PDB file of C-alpha atoms in Angstrom:
ATOM      1  CA  MET A   1    -171.603 -82.877-130.944  1.00 45.00           C
ATOM      2  CA  LYS A   2    -173.242 -80.007-133.486  1.00 47.00           C
ATOM      3  CA  SER A   3    -171.283 -76.611-133.666  1.00 49.00           C
ATOM      4  CA  PRO A   4    -173.202 -73.430-133.246  1.00 51.00           C
ATOM      5  CA  THR A   5    -173.640 -72.722-137.123  1.00 55.00           C
ATOM      6  CA  SER A   6    -175.129 -76.051-138.224  1.00 54.00           C
ATOM      7  CA  SER A   7    -178.542 -77.298-138.049  1.00 57.00           C
ATOM      8  CA  ALA A   8    -179.701 -80.601-137.759  1.00 62.00           C
ATOM      9  CA  THR A   9    -180.864 -81.584-141.562  1.00 67.00           C
ATOM     10  CA  ASP A  10    -181.871 -85.011-141.846  1.00 77.00           C
ATOM     11  CA  GLN A  11    -180.069 -86.566-144.983  1.00 80.00           C
ATOM     12  CA  ALA A  12    -182.443 -87.305-148.016  1.00 80.00           C
ATOM     13  CA  PRO A  13    -180.879 -90.024-150.811  1.00 82.00           C
ATOM     14  CA  ALA A  14    -179.286 -88.612-153.597  1.00 82.00           C
ATOM     15  CA  ASP A  15    -181.665 -87.238-156.067  1.00 82.00           C
ATOM     16  CA  PRO A  16    -180.277 -85.436-159.470  1.00 83.00           C
ATOM     17  CA  ALA A  17    -183.335 -83.662-159.648  1.00 85.00           C
ATOM     18  CA  ALA A  18    -183.465 -82.197-156.112  1.00 83.00           C
ATOM     19  CA  SER A  19    -185.137 -78.680-155.765  1.00 85.00           C
ATOM     20  CA  ASP A  20    -183.070 -76.069-154.622  1.00 83.00           C
ATOM     21  CA  GLU A  21    -185.253 -76.201-151.185  1.00 84.00           C
ATOM     22  CA  ALA A  22    -184.011 -79.694-150.415  1.00 82.00           C
ATOM     23  CA  LEU A  23    -180.324 -79.758-151.935  1.00 83.00           C
ATOM     24  CA  ALA A  24    -179.294 -79.107-147.819  1.00 85.00           C
ATOM     25  CA  THR A  25    -180.448 -82.173-147.227  1.00 86.00           C
ATOM     26  CA  GLN A  26    -178.658 -83.993-150.161  1.00 87.00           C
ATOM     27  CA  PRO A  27    -175.378 -85.895-149.282  1.00 88.00           C
ATOM     28  CA  ILE A  28    -172.103 -84.211-150.388  1.00 88.00           C
ATOM     29  CA  GLY A  29    -170.059 -87.391-150.776  1.00 90.00           C
ATOM     30  CA  TYR A  30    -172.705 -88.111-154.135  1.00 90.00           C
ATOM     31  CA  TRP A  31    -172.320 -84.630-155.240  1.00 89.00           C
ATOM     32  CA  SER A  32    -168.660 -83.757-154.751  1.00 92.00           C
ATOM     33  CA  GLY A  33    -168.131 -87.432-156.139  1.00 93.00           C
ATOM     34  CA  LEU A  34    -170.249 -86.550-159.224  1.00 93.00           C
ATOM     35  CA  ALA A  35    -168.509 -83.193-159.660  1.00 94.00           C
ATOM     36  CA  HIS A  36    -165.177 -85.193-159.648  1.00 94.00           C
ATOM     37  CA  THR A  37    -166.201 -87.428-162.016  1.00 95.00           C
ATOM     38  CA  ALA A  38    -167.630 -85.161-164.479  1.00 96.00           C
ATOM     39  CA  VAL A  39    -164.639 -82.667-164.695  1.00 96.00           C
ATOM     40  CA  THR A  40    -161.944 -85.204-164.788  1.00 95.00           C
ATOM     41  CA  ARG A  41    -163.688 -86.778-167.460  1.00 96.00           C
ATOM     42  CA  HIS A  42    -164.192 -83.715-169.408  1.00 97.00           C
ATOM     43  CA  LEU A  43    -160.722 -82.554-168.944  1.00 96.00           C
ATOM     44  CA  ARG A  44    -159.543 -86.290-169.606  1.00 95.00           C
ATOM     45  CA  ASP A  45    -161.269 -86.627-172.999  1.00 97.00           C
ATOM     46  CA  ALA A  46    -159.975 -83.304-173.964  1.00 97.00           C
ATOM     47  CA  MET A  47    -156.557 -84.379-173.777  1.00 96.00           C
ATOM     48  CA  ALA A  48    -156.651 -87.582-175.189  1.00 96.00           C
ATOM     49  CA  ARG A  49    -158.103 -85.955-178.398  1.00 96.00           C
ATOM     50  CA  ILE A  50    -154.173 -84.528-178.421  1.00 94.00           C
ATOM     51  CA  ASP A  51    -152.766 -87.677-177.235  1.00 95.00           C
ATOM     52  CA  VAL A  52    -152.264 -86.544-173.621  1.00 97.00           C
ATOM     53  CA  THR A  53    -152.976 -87.813-170.309  1.00 96.00           C
ATOM     54  CA  GLN A  54    -153.508 -85.648-167.203  1.00 95.00           C
ATOM     55  CA  PRO A  55    -151.048 -87.624-165.506  1.00 97.00           C
ATOM     56  CA  GLN A  56    -148.720 -86.206-168.014  1.00 97.00           C
ATOM     57  CA  TYR A  57    -149.768 -82.972-167.973  1.00 96.00           C
ATOM     58  CA  TRP A  58    -148.984 -83.047-164.040  1.00 96.00           C
ATOM     59  CA  VAL A  59    -145.838 -84.627-164.354  1.00 97.00           C
ATOM     60  CA  LEU A  60    -144.748 -81.115-166.854  1.00 97.00           C
ATOM     61  CA  ASN A  61    -145.846 -79.048-164.828  1.00 95.00           C
ATOM     62  CA  ARG A  62    -143.775 -80.338-161.715  1.00 95.00           C
ATOM     63  CA  VAL A  63    -140.655 -80.862-163.890  1.00 96.00           C
ATOM     64  CA  ASN A  64    -141.290 -77.436-164.787  1.00 93.00           C
ATOM     65  CA  GLY A  65    -142.575 -75.596-161.199  1.00 79.00           C
ATOM     66  CA  GLY A  66    -139.664 -76.157-158.652  1.00 77.00           C
ATOM     67  CA  PRO A  67    -136.894 -73.870-157.862  1.00 85.00           C
ATOM     68  CA  ALA A  68    -134.784 -76.902-158.641  1.00 90.00           C
ATOM     69  CA  ALA A  69    -135.125 -79.637-160.808  1.00 93.00           C
ATOM     70  CA  PRO A  70    -136.531 -82.613-159.540  1.00 96.00           C
ATOM     71  CA  SER A  71    -135.483 -86.409-159.372  1.00 95.00           C
ATOM     72  CA  ARG A  72    -137.724 -89.125-160.892  1.00 95.00           C
ATOM     73  CA  GLU A  73    -138.298 -90.198-157.016  1.00 95.00           C
ATOM     74  CA  GLU A  74    -139.630 -86.687-155.979  1.00 95.00           C
ATOM     75  CA  VAL A  75    -141.666 -86.567-158.994  1.00 96.00           C
ATOM     76  CA  VAL A  76    -142.885 -89.919-158.450  1.00 96.00           C
ATOM     77  CA  SER A  77    -143.498 -89.361-154.552  1.00 96.00           C
ATOM     78  CA  GLN A  78    -145.097 -85.800-154.872  1.00 95.00           C
ATOM     79  CA  LEU A  79    -147.488 -86.825-157.575  1.00 97.00           C
ATOM     80  CA  THR A  80    -148.688 -90.364-156.416  1.00 96.00           C
ATOM     81  CA  PRO A  81    -151.083 -89.334-154.172  1.00 95.00           C
ATOM     82  CA  LEU A  82    -152.975 -88.014-157.133  1.00 93.00           C
ATOM     83  CA  ALA A  83    -152.585 -91.081-159.369  1.00 93.00           C
ATOM     84  CA  ASP A  84    -154.987 -94.006-160.157  1.00 89.00           C
ATOM     85  CA  GLY A  85    -152.305 -96.446-158.495  1.00 92.00           C
ATOM     86  CA  PRO A  86    -148.876 -96.119-157.134  1.00 92.00           C
ATOM     87  CA  HIS A  87    -147.017 -97.249-160.046  1.00 95.00           C
ATOM     88  CA  GLU A  88    -148.855 -94.569-162.657  1.00 96.00           C
ATOM     89  CA  ILE A  89    -146.444 -91.704-162.447  1.00 97.00           C
ATOM     90  CA  GLY A  90    -143.344 -93.809-163.115  1.00 96.00           C
ATOM     91  CA  ARG A  91    -144.928 -95.015-166.054  1.00 97.00           C
ATOM     92  CA  VAL A  92    -145.634 -91.529-167.030  1.00 98.00           C
ATOM     93  CA  VAL A  93    -142.154 -90.500-166.856  1.00 98.00           C
ATOM     94  CA  ASP A  94    -140.765 -93.402-168.842  1.00 97.00           C
ATOM     95  CA  GLN A  95    -143.515 -92.596-171.585  1.00 97.00           C
ATOM     96  CA  LEU A  96    -142.220 -88.564-171.555  1.00 98.00           C
ATOM     97  CA  LEU A  97    -138.652 -89.792-171.521  1.00 98.00           C
ATOM     98  CA  HIS A  98    -139.643 -91.894-174.742  1.00 98.00           C
ATOM     99  CA  ARG A  99    -141.517 -89.039-176.177  1.00 98.00           C
ATOM    100  CA  GLY A 100    -138.589 -87.068-175.927  1.00 98.00           C
ATOM    101  CA  TRP A 101    -140.745 -84.141-173.581  1.00 98.00           C
ATOM    102  CA  LEU A 102    -137.956 -85.088-170.656  1.00 98.00           C
ATOM    103  CA  ARG A 103    -134.656 -85.421-170.596  1.00 97.00           C
ATOM    104  CA  THR A 104    -132.447 -86.563-167.277  1.00 96.00           C
ATOM    105  CA  ASP A 105    -128.782 -84.968-166.882  1.00 92.00           C
ATOM    106  CA  ASP A 106    -125.623 -86.661-164.978  1.00 92.00           C
ATOM    107  CA  THR A 107    -127.040 -86.162-161.911  1.00 91.00           C
ATOM    108  CA  HIS A 108    -130.529 -87.816-162.496  1.00 90.00           C
ATOM    109  CA  THR A 109    -132.632 -84.859-162.698  1.00 95.00           C
ATOM    110  CA  LEU A 110    -135.369 -84.213-164.969  1.00 97.00           C
ATOM    111  CA  HIS A 111    -135.630 -81.418-167.117  1.00 96.00           C
ATOM    112  CA  LEU A 112    -138.219 -80.529-169.760  1.00 97.00           C
ATOM    113  CA  THR A 113    -137.256 -80.336-173.520  1.00 96.00           C
ATOM    114  CA  GLU A 114    -138.093 -77.875-175.879  1.00 97.00           C
ATOM    115  CA  PRO A 115    -140.826 -80.330-177.239  1.00 97.00           C
ATOM    116  CA  GLY A 116    -141.738 -80.695-173.818  1.00 97.00           C
ATOM    117  CA  GLU A 117    -141.970 -77.190-172.406  1.00 96.00           C
ATOM    118  CA  ALA A 118    -144.152 -76.665-175.829  1.00 96.00           C
ATOM    119  CA  ALA A 119    -146.135 -79.520-174.937  1.00 96.00           C
ATOM    120  CA  ARG A 120    -146.871 -78.156-171.112  1.00 96.00           C
ATOM    121  CA  ILE A 121    -147.803 -74.588-172.667  1.00 96.00           C
ATOM    122  CA  ARG A 122    -150.232 -76.035-175.208  1.00 95.00           C
ATOM    123  CA  LEU A 123    -151.712 -78.258-171.961  1.00 96.00           C
ATOM    124  CA  ARG A 124    -152.102 -75.152-170.131  1.00 95.00           C
ATOM    125  CA  SER A 125    -153.908 -73.258-172.916  1.00 96.00           C
ATOM    126  CA  LEU A 126    -156.276 -76.611-173.049  1.00 97.00           C
ATOM    127  CA  VAL A 127    -156.815 -76.483-169.543  1.00 96.00           C
ATOM    128  CA  THR A 128    -157.710 -72.708-169.525  1.00 96.00           C
ATOM    129  CA  GLU A 129    -159.842 -73.131-171.771  1.00 97.00           C
ATOM    130  CA  LEU A 130    -161.692 -75.974-169.850  1.00 96.00           C
ATOM    131  CA  ARG A 131    -161.365 -74.352-166.788  1.00 95.00           C
ATOM    132  CA  ALA A 132    -163.469 -71.159-168.364  1.00 96.00           C
ATOM    133  CA  GLU A 133    -166.194 -74.034-169.602  1.00 96.00           C
ATOM    134  CA  VAL A 134    -165.989 -75.799-166.336  1.00 95.00           C
ATOM    135  CA  HIS A 135    -166.397 -72.236-164.657  1.00 95.00           C
ATOM    136  CA  GLU A 136    -169.172 -70.856-166.839  1.00 97.00           C
ATOM    137  CA  GLY A 137    -171.717 -69.566-164.583  1.00 97.00           C
ATOM    138  CA  ILE A 138    -170.431 -69.325-161.441  1.00 97.00           C
ATOM    139  CA  SER A 139    -168.087 -65.668-160.172  1.00 96.00           C
ATOM    140  CA  ASP A 140    -165.045 -65.913-158.497  1.00 95.00           C
ATOM    141  CA  GLU A 141    -167.075 -65.502-154.870  1.00 96.00           C
ATOM    142  CA  GLU A 142    -169.087 -68.241-155.601  1.00 96.00           C
ATOM    143  CA  TYR A 143    -166.505 -70.390-156.598  1.00 94.00           C
ATOM    144  CA  VAL A 144    -164.568 -69.638-153.520  1.00 95.00           C
ATOM    145  CA  ALA A 145    -167.079 -70.006-151.025  1.00 95.00           C
ATOM    146  CA  ALA A 146    -167.892 -73.360-152.415  1.00 94.00           C
ATOM    147  CA  LEU A 147    -164.025 -74.537-152.162  1.00 93.00           C
ATOM    148  CA  LYS A 148    -164.161 -72.871-148.480  1.00 94.00           C
ATOM    149  CA  VAL A 149    -166.920 -75.117-147.810  1.00 93.00           C
ATOM    150  CA  LEU A 150    -165.259 -78.009-149.119  1.00 92.00           C
ATOM    151  CA  ARG A 151    -162.200 -77.324-147.340  1.00 91.00           C
ATOM    152  CA  ARG A 152    -164.041 -77.215-144.026  1.00 92.00           C
ATOM    153  CA  MET A 153    -165.387 -80.248-144.436  1.00 91.00           C
ATOM    154  CA  VAL A 154    -162.293 -81.667-144.820  1.00 90.00           C
ATOM    155  CA  ALA A 155    -161.275 -80.250-141.997  1.00 92.00           C
ATOM    156  CA  ASN A 156    -164.107 -81.409-140.239  1.00 91.00           C
ATOM    157  CA  VAL A 157    -163.274 -85.122-140.760  1.00 90.00           C
ATOM    158  CA  GLU A 158    -159.774 -85.230-140.541  1.00 89.00           C
ATOM    159  CA  GLY A 159    -158.732 -87.622-138.372  1.00 65.00           C
ATOM    160  CA  VAL A 160    -161.968 -89.258-137.511  1.00 60.00           C
ATOM    161  CA  THR A 161    -161.758 -93.202-138.257  1.00 52.00           C
ATOM    162  CA  SER A 162    -164.860 -95.208-138.814  1.00 48.00           C
TER     163      SER A 162
END
């Protein structure tokens, strides 16, 4: 069913060189996928140059970011939906424990060590720099508008089965 604010626009094949006038006909899956791939690769390449992975950054932030120290199971459960596979986050926790950036206590909760907190701060600075690169030439208003459109598209298709 067509909503009152949508228009009937034929879908054109994905075209990286599409003119501004033709963008309304472009497939969102192509463009959102291309953006995801390019931004993720840029971020992960920059982190690899300092021997860190994006999932390691996620874990450091999660261990630091809650009101209480999380267990390994909580971290794995919360971050696995973002990961490349069901076992990745557990492996990352092991890597960070081995590296000395995390430690466990008597209750088996995870805590950042001093080197782990220093790494988290360095990574946050790197991610802030990378965000500025990605957002160059894009105002906050444009960024918010783009995210609102994507959020609405997700809401439009939630629960739809093929």
